[in-house]
Coordinates of C-alpha atoms and ligand atoms in Angstrom, one line a residue:
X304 CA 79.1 -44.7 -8.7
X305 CA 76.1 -43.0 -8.9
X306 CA 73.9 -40.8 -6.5
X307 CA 71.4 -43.1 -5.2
X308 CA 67.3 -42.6 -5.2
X309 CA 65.3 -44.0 -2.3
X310 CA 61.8 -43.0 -2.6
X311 CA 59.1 -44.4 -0.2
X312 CA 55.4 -44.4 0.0
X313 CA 53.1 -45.3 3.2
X314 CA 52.3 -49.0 3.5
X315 CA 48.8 -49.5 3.2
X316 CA 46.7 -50.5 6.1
X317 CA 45.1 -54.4 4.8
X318 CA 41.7 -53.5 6.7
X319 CA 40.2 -52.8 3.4
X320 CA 41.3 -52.6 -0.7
X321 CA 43.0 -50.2 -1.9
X322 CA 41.6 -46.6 -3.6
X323 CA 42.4 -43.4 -5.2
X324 CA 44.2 -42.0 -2.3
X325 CA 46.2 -44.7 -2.2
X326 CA 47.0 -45.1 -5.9
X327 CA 48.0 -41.2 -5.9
X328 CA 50.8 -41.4 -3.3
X329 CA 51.9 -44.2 -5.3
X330 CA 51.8 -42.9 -8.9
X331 CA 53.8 -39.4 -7.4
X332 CA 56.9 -42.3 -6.0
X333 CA 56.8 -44.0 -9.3
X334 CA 57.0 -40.9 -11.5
X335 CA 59.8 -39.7 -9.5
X336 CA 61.5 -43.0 -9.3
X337 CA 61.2 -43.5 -13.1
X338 CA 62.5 -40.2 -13.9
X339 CA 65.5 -40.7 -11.4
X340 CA 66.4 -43.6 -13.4
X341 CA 66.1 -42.1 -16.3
X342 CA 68.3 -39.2 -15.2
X343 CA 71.0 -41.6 -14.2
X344 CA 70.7 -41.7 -10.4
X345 CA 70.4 -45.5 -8.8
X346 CA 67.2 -45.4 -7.4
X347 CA 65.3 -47.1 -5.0
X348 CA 61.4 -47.2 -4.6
X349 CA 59.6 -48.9 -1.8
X350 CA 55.9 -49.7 -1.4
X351 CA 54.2 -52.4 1.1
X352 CA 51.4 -52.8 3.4
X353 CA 51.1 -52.4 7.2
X354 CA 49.4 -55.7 8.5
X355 CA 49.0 -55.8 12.5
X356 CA 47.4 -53.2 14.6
X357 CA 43.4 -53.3 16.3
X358 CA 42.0 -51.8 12.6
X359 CA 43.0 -55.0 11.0
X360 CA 41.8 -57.4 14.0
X361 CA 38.7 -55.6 14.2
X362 CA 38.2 -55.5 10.1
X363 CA 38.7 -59.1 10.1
X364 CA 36.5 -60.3 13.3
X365 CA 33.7 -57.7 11.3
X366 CA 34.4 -60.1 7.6
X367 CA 34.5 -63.5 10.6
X368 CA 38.5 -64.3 9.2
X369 CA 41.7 -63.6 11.0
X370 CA 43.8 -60.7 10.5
X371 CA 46.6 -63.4 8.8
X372 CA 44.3 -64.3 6.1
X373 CA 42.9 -60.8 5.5
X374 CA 46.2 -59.3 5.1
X375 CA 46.9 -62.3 2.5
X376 CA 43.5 -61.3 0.9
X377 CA 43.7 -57.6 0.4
X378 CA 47.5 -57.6 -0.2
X379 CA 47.1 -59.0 -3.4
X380 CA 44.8 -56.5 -4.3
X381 CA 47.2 -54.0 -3.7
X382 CA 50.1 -56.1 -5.6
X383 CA 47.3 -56.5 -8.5
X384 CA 46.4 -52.6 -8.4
X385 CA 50.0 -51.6 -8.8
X386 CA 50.7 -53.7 -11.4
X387 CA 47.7 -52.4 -13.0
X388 CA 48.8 -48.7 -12.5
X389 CA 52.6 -50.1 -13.8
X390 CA 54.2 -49.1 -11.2
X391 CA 57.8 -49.9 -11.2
X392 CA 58.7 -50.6 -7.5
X393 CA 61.4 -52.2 -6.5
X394 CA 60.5 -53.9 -3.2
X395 CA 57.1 -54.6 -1.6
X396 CA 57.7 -55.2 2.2
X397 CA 54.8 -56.6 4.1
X398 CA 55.5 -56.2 8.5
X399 CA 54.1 -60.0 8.7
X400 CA 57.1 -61.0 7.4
X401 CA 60.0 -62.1 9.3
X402 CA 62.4 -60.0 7.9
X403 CA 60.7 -57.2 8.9
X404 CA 59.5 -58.5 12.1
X405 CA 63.0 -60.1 13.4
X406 CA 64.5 -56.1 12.7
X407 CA 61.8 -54.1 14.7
X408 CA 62.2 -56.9 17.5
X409 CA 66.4 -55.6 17.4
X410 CA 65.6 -52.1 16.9
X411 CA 63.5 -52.3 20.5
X412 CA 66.3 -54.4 21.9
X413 CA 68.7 -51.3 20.6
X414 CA 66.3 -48.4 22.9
X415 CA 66.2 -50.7 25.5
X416 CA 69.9 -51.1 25.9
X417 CA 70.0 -47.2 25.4
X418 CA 67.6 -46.7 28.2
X419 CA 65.4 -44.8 25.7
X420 CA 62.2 -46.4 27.3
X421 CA 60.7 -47.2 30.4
X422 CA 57.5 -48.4 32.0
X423 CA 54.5 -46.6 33.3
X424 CA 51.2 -46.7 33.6
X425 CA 48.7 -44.8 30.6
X426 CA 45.5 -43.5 31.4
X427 CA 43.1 -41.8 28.7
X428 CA 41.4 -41.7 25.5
X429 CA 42.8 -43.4 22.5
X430 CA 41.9 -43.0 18.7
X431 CA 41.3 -46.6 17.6
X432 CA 40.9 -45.3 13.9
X433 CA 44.5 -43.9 14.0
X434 CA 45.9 -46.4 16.4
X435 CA 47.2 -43.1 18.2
X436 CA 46.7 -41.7 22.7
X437 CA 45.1 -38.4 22.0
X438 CA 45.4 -35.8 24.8
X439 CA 42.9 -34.6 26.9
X440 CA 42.2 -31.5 25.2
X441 CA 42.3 -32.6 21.7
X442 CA 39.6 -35.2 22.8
X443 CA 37.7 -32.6 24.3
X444 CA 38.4 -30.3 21.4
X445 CA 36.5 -32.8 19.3
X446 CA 33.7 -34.3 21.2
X447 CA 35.8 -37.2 21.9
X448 CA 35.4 -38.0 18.4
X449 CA 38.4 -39.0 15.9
X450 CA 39.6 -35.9 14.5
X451 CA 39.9 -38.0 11.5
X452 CA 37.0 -40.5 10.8
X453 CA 34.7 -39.2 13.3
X454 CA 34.1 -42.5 15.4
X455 CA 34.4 -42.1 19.0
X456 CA 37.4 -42.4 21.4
X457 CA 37.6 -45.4 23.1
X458 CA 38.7 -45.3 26.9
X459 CA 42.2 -46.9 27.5
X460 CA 44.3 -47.0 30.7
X461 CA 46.9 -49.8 30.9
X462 CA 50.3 -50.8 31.7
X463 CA 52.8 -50.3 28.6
X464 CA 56.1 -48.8 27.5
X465 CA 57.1 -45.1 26.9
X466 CA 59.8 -43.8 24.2
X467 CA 61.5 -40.6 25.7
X468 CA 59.9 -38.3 22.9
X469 CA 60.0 -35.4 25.0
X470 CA 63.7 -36.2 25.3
X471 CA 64.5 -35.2 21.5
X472 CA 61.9 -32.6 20.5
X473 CA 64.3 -29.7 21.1
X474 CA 66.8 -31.6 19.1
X475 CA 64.2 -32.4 16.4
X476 CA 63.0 -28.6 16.2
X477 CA 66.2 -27.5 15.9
X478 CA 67.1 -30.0 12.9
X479 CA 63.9 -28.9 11.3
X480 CA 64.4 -25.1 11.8
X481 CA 68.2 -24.9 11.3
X482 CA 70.0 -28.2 10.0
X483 CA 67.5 -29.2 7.2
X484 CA 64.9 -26.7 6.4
X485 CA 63.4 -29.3 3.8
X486 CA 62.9 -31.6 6.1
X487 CA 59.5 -31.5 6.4
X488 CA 57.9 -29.8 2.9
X489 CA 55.7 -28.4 2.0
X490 CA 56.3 -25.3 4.2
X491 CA 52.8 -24.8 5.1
X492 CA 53.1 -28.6 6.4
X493 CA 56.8 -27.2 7.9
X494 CA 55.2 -24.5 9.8
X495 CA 52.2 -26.6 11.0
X496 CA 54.5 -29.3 12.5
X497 CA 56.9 -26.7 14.2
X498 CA 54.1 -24.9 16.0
X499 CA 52.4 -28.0 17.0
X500 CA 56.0 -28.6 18.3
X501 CA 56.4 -25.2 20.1
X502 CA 52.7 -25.7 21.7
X503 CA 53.1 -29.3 22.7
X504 CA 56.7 -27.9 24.5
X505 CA 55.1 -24.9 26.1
X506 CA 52.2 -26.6 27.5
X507 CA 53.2 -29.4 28.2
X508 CA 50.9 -31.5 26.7
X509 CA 53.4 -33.0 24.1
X510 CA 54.1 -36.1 26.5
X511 CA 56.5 -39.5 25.5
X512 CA 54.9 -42.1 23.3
X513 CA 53.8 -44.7 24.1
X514 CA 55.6 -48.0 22.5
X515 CA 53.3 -50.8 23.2
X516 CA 49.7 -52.4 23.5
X517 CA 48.7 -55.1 25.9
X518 CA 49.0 -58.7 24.1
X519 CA 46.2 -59.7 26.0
X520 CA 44.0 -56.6 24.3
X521 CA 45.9 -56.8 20.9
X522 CA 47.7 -59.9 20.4
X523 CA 48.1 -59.1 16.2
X524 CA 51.6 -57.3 16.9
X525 CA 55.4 -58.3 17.0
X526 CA 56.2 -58.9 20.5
X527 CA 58.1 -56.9 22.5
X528 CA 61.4 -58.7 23.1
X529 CA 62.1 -57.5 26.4
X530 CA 58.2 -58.4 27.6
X531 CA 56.0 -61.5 26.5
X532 CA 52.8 -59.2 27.8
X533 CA 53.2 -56.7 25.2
X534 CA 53.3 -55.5 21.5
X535 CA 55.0 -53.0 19.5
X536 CA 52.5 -50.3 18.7
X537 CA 51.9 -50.1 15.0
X538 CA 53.2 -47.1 14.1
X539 CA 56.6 -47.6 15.6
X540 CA 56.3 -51.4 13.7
X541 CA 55.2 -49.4 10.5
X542 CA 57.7 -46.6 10.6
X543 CA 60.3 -49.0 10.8
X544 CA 59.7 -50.5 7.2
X545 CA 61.6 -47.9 5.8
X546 CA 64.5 -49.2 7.4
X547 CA 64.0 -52.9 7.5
X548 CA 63.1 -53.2 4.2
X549 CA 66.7 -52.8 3.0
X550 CA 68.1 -55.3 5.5
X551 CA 68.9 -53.0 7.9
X552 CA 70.0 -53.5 10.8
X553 CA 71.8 -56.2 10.4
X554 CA 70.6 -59.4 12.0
X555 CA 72.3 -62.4 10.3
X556 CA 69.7 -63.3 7.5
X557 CA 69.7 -63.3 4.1
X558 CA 68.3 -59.7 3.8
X559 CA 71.6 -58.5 6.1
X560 CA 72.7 -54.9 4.4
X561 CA 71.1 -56.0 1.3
X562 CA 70.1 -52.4 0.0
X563 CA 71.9 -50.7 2.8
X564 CA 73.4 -48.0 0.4
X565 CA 70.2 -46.6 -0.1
X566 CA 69.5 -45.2 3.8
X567 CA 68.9 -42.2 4.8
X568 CA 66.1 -42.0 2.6
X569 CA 65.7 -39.3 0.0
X570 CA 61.8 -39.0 0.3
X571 CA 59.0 -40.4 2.3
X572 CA 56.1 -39.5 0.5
X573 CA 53.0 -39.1 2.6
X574 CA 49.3 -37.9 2.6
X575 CA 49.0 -34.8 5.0
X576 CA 47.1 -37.3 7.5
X577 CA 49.5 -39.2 9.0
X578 CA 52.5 -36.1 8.7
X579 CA 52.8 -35.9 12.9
X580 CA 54.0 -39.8 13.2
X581 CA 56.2 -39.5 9.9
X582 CA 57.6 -35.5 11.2
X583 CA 58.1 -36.5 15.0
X584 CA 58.4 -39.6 15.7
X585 CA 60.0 -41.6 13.0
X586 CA 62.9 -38.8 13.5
X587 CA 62.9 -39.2 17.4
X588 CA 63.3 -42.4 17.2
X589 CA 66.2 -42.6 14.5
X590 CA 67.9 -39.9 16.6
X591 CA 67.6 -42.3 20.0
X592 CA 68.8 -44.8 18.0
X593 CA 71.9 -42.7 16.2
X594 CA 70.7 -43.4 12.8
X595 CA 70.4 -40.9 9.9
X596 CA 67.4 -39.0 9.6
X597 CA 65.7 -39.4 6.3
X598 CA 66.5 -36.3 4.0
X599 CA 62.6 -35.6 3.5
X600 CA 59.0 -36.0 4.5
X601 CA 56.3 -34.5 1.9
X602 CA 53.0 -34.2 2.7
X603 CA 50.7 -34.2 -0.1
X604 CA 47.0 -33.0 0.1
X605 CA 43.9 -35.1 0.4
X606 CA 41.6 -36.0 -2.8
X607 CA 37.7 -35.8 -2.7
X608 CA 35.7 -37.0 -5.2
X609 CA 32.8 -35.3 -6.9
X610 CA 33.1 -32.1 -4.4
X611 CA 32.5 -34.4 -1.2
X612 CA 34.6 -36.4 0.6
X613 CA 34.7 -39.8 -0.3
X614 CA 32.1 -42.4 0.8
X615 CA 31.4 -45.6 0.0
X616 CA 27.2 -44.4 0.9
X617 CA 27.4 -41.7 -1.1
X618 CA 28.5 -43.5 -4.3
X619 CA 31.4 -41.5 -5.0
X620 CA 34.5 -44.0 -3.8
X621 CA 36.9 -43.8 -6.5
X622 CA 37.6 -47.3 -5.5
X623 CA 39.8 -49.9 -7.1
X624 CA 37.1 -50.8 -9.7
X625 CA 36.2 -47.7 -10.4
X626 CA 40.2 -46.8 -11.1
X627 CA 40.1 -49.7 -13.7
X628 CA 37.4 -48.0 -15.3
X629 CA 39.1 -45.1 -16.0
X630 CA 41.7 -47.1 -17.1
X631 CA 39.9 -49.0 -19.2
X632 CA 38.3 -45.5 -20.8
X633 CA 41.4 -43.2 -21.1
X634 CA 44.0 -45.9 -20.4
X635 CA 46.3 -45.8 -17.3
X636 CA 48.8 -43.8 -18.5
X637 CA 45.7 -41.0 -18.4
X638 CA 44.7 -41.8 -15.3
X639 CA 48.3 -41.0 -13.7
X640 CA 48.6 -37.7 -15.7
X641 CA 45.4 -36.5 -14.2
X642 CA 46.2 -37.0 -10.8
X643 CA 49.6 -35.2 -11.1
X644 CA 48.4 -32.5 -13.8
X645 CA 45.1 -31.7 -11.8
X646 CA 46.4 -30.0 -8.3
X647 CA 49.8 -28.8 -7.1
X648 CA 51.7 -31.5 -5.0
X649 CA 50.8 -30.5 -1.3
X650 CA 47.4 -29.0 -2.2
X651 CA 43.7 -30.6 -1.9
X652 CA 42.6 -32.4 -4.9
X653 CA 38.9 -33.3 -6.4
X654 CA 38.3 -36.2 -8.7
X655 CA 35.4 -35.1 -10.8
X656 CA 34.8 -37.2 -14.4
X657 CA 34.1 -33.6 -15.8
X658 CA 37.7 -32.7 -14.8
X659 CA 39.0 -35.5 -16.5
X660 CA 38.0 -35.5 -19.7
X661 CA 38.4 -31.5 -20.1
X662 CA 42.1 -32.0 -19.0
X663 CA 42.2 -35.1 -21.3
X664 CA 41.0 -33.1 -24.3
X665 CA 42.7 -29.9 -23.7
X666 CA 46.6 -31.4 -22.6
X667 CA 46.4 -34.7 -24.4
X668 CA 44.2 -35.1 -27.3
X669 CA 44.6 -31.2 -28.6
X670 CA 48.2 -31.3 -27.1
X671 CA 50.5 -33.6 -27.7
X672 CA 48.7 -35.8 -29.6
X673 CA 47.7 -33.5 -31.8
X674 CA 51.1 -32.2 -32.3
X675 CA 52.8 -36.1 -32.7
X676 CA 49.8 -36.9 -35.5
X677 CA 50.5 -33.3 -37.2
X678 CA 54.2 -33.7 -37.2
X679 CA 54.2 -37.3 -38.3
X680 CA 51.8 -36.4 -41.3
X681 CA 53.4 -33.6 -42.7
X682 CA 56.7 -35.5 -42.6
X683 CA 55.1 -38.4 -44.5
X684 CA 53.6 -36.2 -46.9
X685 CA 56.0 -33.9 -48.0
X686 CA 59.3 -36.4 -47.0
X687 CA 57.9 -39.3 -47.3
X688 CA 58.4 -40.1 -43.9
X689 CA 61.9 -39.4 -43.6
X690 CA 63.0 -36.6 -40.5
X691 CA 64.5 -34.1 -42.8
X692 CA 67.6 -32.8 -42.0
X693 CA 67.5 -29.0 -40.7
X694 CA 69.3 -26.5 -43.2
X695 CA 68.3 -22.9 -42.5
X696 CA 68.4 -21.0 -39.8
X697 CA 64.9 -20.0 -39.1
X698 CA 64.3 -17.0 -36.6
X699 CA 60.9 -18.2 -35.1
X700 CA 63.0 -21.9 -33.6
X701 CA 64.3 -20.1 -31.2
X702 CA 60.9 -19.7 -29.4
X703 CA 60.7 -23.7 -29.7
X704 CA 64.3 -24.3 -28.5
X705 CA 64.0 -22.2 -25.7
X706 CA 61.0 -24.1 -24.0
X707 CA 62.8 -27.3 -24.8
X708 CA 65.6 -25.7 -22.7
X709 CA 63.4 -24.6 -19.9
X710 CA 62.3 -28.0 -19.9
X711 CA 66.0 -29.8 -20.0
X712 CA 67.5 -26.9 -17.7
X713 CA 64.7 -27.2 -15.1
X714 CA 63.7 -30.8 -14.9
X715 CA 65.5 -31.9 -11.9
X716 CA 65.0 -29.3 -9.8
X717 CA 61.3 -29.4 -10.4
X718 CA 61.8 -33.5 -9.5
X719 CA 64.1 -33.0 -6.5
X720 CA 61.4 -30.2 -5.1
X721 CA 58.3 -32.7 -6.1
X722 CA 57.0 -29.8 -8.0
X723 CA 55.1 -32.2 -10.6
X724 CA 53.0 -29.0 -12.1
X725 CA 56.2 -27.1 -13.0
X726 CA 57.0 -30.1 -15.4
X727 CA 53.8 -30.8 -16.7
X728 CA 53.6 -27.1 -17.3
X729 CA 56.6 -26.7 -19.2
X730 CA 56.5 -29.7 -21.2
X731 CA 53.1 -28.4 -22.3
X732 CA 54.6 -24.5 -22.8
X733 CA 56.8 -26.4 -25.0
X734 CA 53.5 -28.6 -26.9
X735 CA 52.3 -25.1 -27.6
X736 CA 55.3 -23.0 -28.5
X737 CA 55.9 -26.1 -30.9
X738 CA 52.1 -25.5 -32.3
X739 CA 52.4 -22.2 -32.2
X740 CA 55.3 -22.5 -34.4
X741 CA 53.9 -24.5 -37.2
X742 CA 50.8 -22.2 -37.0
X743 CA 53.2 -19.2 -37.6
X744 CA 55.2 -20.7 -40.2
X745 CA 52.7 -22.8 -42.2
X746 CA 54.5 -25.3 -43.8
X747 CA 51.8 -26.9 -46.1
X748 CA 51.9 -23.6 -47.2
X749 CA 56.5 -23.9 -47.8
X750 CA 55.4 -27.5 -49.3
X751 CA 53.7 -25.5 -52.5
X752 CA 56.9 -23.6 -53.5
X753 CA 60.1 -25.7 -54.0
X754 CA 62.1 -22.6 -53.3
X755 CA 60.9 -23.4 -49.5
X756 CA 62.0 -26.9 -49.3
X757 CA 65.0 -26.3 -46.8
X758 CA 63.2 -24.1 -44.8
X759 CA 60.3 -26.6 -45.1
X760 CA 62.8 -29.6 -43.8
X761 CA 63.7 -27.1 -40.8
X762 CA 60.4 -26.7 -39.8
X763 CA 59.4 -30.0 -40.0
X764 CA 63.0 -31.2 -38.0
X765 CA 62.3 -28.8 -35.2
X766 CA 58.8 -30.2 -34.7
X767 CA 59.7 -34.2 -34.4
X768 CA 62.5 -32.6 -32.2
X769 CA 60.1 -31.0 -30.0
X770 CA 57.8 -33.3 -30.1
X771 CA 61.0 -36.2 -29.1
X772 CA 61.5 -34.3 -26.0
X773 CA 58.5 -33.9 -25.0
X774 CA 57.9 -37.3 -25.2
X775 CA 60.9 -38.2 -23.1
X776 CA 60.1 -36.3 -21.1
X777 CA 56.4 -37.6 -20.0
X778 CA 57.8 -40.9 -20.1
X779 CA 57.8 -41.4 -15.8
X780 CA 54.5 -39.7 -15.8
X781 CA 53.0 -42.0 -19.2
X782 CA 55.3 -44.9 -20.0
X783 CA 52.6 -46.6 -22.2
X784 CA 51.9 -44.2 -24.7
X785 CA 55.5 -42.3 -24.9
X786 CA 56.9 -45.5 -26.0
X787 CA 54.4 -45.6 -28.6
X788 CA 54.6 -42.0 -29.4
X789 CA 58.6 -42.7 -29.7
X790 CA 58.0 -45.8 -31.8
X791 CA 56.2 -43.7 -34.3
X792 CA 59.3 -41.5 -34.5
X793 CA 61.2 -44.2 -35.7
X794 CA 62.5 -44.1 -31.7
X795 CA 63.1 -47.1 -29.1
X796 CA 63.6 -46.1 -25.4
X797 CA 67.1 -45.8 -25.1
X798 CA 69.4 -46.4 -21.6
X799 CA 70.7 -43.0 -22.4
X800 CA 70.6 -40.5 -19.5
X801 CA 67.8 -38.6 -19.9
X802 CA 70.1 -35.4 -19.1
X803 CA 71.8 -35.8 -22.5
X804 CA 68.8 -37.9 -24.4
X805 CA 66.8 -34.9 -23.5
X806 CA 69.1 -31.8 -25.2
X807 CA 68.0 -30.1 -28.2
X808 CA 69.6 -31.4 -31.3
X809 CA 69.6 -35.0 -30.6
X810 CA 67.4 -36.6 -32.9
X811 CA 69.2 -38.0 -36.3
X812 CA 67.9 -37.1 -39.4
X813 CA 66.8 -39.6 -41.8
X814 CA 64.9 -41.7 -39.6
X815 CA 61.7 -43.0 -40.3
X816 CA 58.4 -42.3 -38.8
X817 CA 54.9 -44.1 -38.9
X818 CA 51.7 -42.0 -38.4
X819 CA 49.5 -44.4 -36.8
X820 CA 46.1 -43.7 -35.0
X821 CA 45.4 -41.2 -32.8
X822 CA 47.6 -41.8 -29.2
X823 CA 44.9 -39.6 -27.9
X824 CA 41.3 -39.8 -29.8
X825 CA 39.2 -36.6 -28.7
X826 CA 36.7 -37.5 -25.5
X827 CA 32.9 -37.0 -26.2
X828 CA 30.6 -35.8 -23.8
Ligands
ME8_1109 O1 47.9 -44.5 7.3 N1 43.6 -38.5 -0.7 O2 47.7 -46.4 5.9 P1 46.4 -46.0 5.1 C1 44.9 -38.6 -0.8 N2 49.3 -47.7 7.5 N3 45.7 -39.6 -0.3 C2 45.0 -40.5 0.5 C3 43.6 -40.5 0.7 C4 42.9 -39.4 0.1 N4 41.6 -39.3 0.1 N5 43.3 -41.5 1.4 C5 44.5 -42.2 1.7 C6 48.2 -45.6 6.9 N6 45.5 -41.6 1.1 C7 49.4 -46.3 7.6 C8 50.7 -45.8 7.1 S1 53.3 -45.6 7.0 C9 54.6 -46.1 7.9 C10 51.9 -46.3 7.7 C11 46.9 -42.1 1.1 O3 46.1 -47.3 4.3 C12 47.9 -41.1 1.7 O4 49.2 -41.4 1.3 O5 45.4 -45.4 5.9 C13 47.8 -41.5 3.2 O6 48.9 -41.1 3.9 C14 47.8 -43.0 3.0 O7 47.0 -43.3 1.9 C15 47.1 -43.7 4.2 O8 47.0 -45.0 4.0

């Protein structure tokens, strides 16, 4: 049996399409997913979209349709978009659907019969952009604006249930400072969550959560099955997706245990935004219900576009349109490099068309497409597109063969630490040790003298060789244009584990390659 994979991202609010943001946690989960599988492990990747909640009532009473048919509207935009972006998940859970619903509704019953909530009355301010009770002194803090979109705070006070939160924050800073250190990455996002945590404690402001929303207020919720009046707050509904989605717990429907194997989760992959909900209460609540805590929570940063924040007024929304453009200019497989190439996971990102095309050029159409077209020709000239077979020992290979080692040695660490720029780096250290190379050694100069003709057919060996690797190795970040890249190396995808497929040494002389167009045509201004 092998180790299993399960990699999450949000599910997307249905109050409106989907954008960059959006695409980019999704892209990171299906790079690491793909490259999982190609490593060998049985993986699990899990996208959806969050449908209840006063956003998507209010959305749809603003388009004059009801929050059912506007999740069935911009859910298939979403569906359409990932597709699109070829990403290869697994499941798509939406929390409309019963399976979903029927497993929150036990999961409440479960707290309930472990007298982990209570009733009370809630007076105070409430976020209506984050569905989230802010305190007091954040509201004040902040004009009794959202911290986060900047509308104001609405005025709540109502009757509802209360999780015992307070309850398990010791236990939950202890897990997070002692038992699993990585639980929350990256450390900067660790750090931030622990003081809020120490704070919250110390003043006492950190108070239990509150479960539910009046059905007469908010009827677009799953009911609470202990009280008709009420709804399970969308977070606690959302959060639970993780969970629900692979059947679990069991409720004697078809789903029952279905991907059960796959819990705790390896990785929920998040934006920075909504880290506090995924950090502290997803884990409270697991730990009031005895279930395993996911093994990670990454937050990644937050993408602007242009040098300013997004805005559909300001005309610089990298919307879904504008995504296909880009697609439709560089080809998807671009488009998902960029986003991973351009900024460390964890930090602040900006999507400038500038950016783009200089990274395009530099990594793509002067790197590794450059270095597939050069190999492929000089094998075609001077062995008539056959991969030689290496026979000398040539000092300067070992440069070459130790980058594809880096690569091979290193990969998945870098994966299993979401370190994305490591791997992009060294797979382009090895693009220009390999370019380097053929610079140093000059083989149309080797093809002139016959004498060279073995050290020729080294050169040109170790070059498809590097560029193989490479190639299988920016397959989960570009699976479009490594296939074709392979192709042209006389290659087809193979099932084999990338962790062998990906050694020096393993490509077969004799093979036949095609040089074909450019993978990568150079980007005018
Ligand atoms: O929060 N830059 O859904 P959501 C980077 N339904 N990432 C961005 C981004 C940006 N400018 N804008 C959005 C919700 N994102 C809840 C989640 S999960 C149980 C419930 C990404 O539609 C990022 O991943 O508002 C962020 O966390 C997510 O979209 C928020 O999506």
């Amino acid at each position: 049996m092998s180790d299993t994979y399960y990699v999450t991202t949000p599910i997307y609010y249905v109050n409106d399409v989907p954008h960059i943001g959006h695409s980019y946690t999704t892209i990171a989960a299906d790079v690491l997913a793909r490259f999982f599988r190609a490593a060998g492990r049985d993986v699990h990747f899990l996208t959806g979209t969050d449908e209840h909640g006063i956003k998507i009532v209010k959305a749809a009473t603003e388009k004059g349709t009801t929050p059912q048919a506007l999740a069935d509207d911009v859910v298939t935009h979403f569906r359409r978009l990932w597709v699109d972006l070829n990403i290869s998940n697994d499941d798509f859970i939406r929390t409309t659907e019963p399976r979903h619903e029927n497993r929150v509704q036990t999961l409440i019953r479960e707290l309930v019969a472990r007298d982990e909530i209570y009733l009370a009355t809630y007076e105070g301010w409430y976020d209506e952009t984050q569905e989230e009770y802010v305190t007091e002194s954040t509201a004040r803090a902040n004009d009794y604006k959202s911290e986060i979109s900047g509308k104001p705070l609405v005025r709540y006070s109502e009757e509802n249930w209360f999780f015992r939160l307070k309850k398990w924050v010791p236990k939950l800073i202890e897990h997070i400072e002692k038992v699993n250190p990585k639980f929350v990455q990256p450390d900067a996002r660790r750090n931030e969550v622990l003081s809020k945590l120490r704070m919250g404690m110390e003043s006492g402001e950190l108070a239990d959560l509150c479960i539910s929303r009046n059905k007469e207020k908010l009827p677009w919720g799953v009911e609470m099955p202990n009280d008709p009046n009420h709804v399970v707050y969308v977070w606690i509904d959302a959060l639970s997706n993780y969970y629900s989605a692979l059947g679990l717990p069991a409720i004697g429907d078809e789903f029952d245990n279905r991907d059960a194997k796959y819990w705790p989760a390896d990785v929920h992959l998040i934006g920075k935004d909504i880290l506090w909900f995924h950090a502290v209460y997803w884990p409270c609540f697991l730990m009031a219900l005895d279930i395993p805590m996911p093994k990670c929570v990454f937050a990644h940063g937050w993408w602007t576009s242009e040098g300013q924040k997004m805005s559909k007024s300001l005309g610089n929304f990298v919307s879904r349109e504008k995504i296909a453009e880009y697609c439709e200019e560089y080809s998807r497989d671009v488009y998902r490099y960029y986003l991973l190439r351009a900024v460390t996971f964890g930090s602040d990102g900006d999507f400038a068309h500038d950016m783009v095309q200089q990274v395009y050029n530099s990594d793509l159409a002067n790197g590794v497409g450059n270095l597939l077209s050069r190999t492929l020709k000089m094998i075609s000239k001077y062995f008539d597109g056959e991969i030689p077979a290496p026979e000398e020992d040539v000092e300067d290979v070992r440069w070459v063969k130790t980058a594809a080692e880096a690569l091979h040695d290193n990969a998945v660490g870098w994966m299993d630490a979401f370190a994305f720029s490591k791997y992009l780096e060294a797979i382009n250290a090895l693009i220009g040790a390999t370019n380097k190379f053929i610079d140093d050694t000059e083989p149309f100069k080797l093809a002139k003298d016959e004498a060279q003709r073995s050290r020729l057919a080294t050169v040109l060996y170790t070059c498809a060789e590097a560029v193989r690797i490479v190639l299988l190795y920016l397959a989960p970040v570009m699976p479009d244009k490594t296939t074709a890249g392979l192709e042209r190396l006389g290659l087809t995808t193979t099932d084999e584990n990338l962790t062998d497929a990906g050694r020096w040494g393993g490509l077969q002389p004799g093979g036949k390659v095609t040089p074909g167009d450019p993978l990568f045509p150079r980007a005018q201004n």
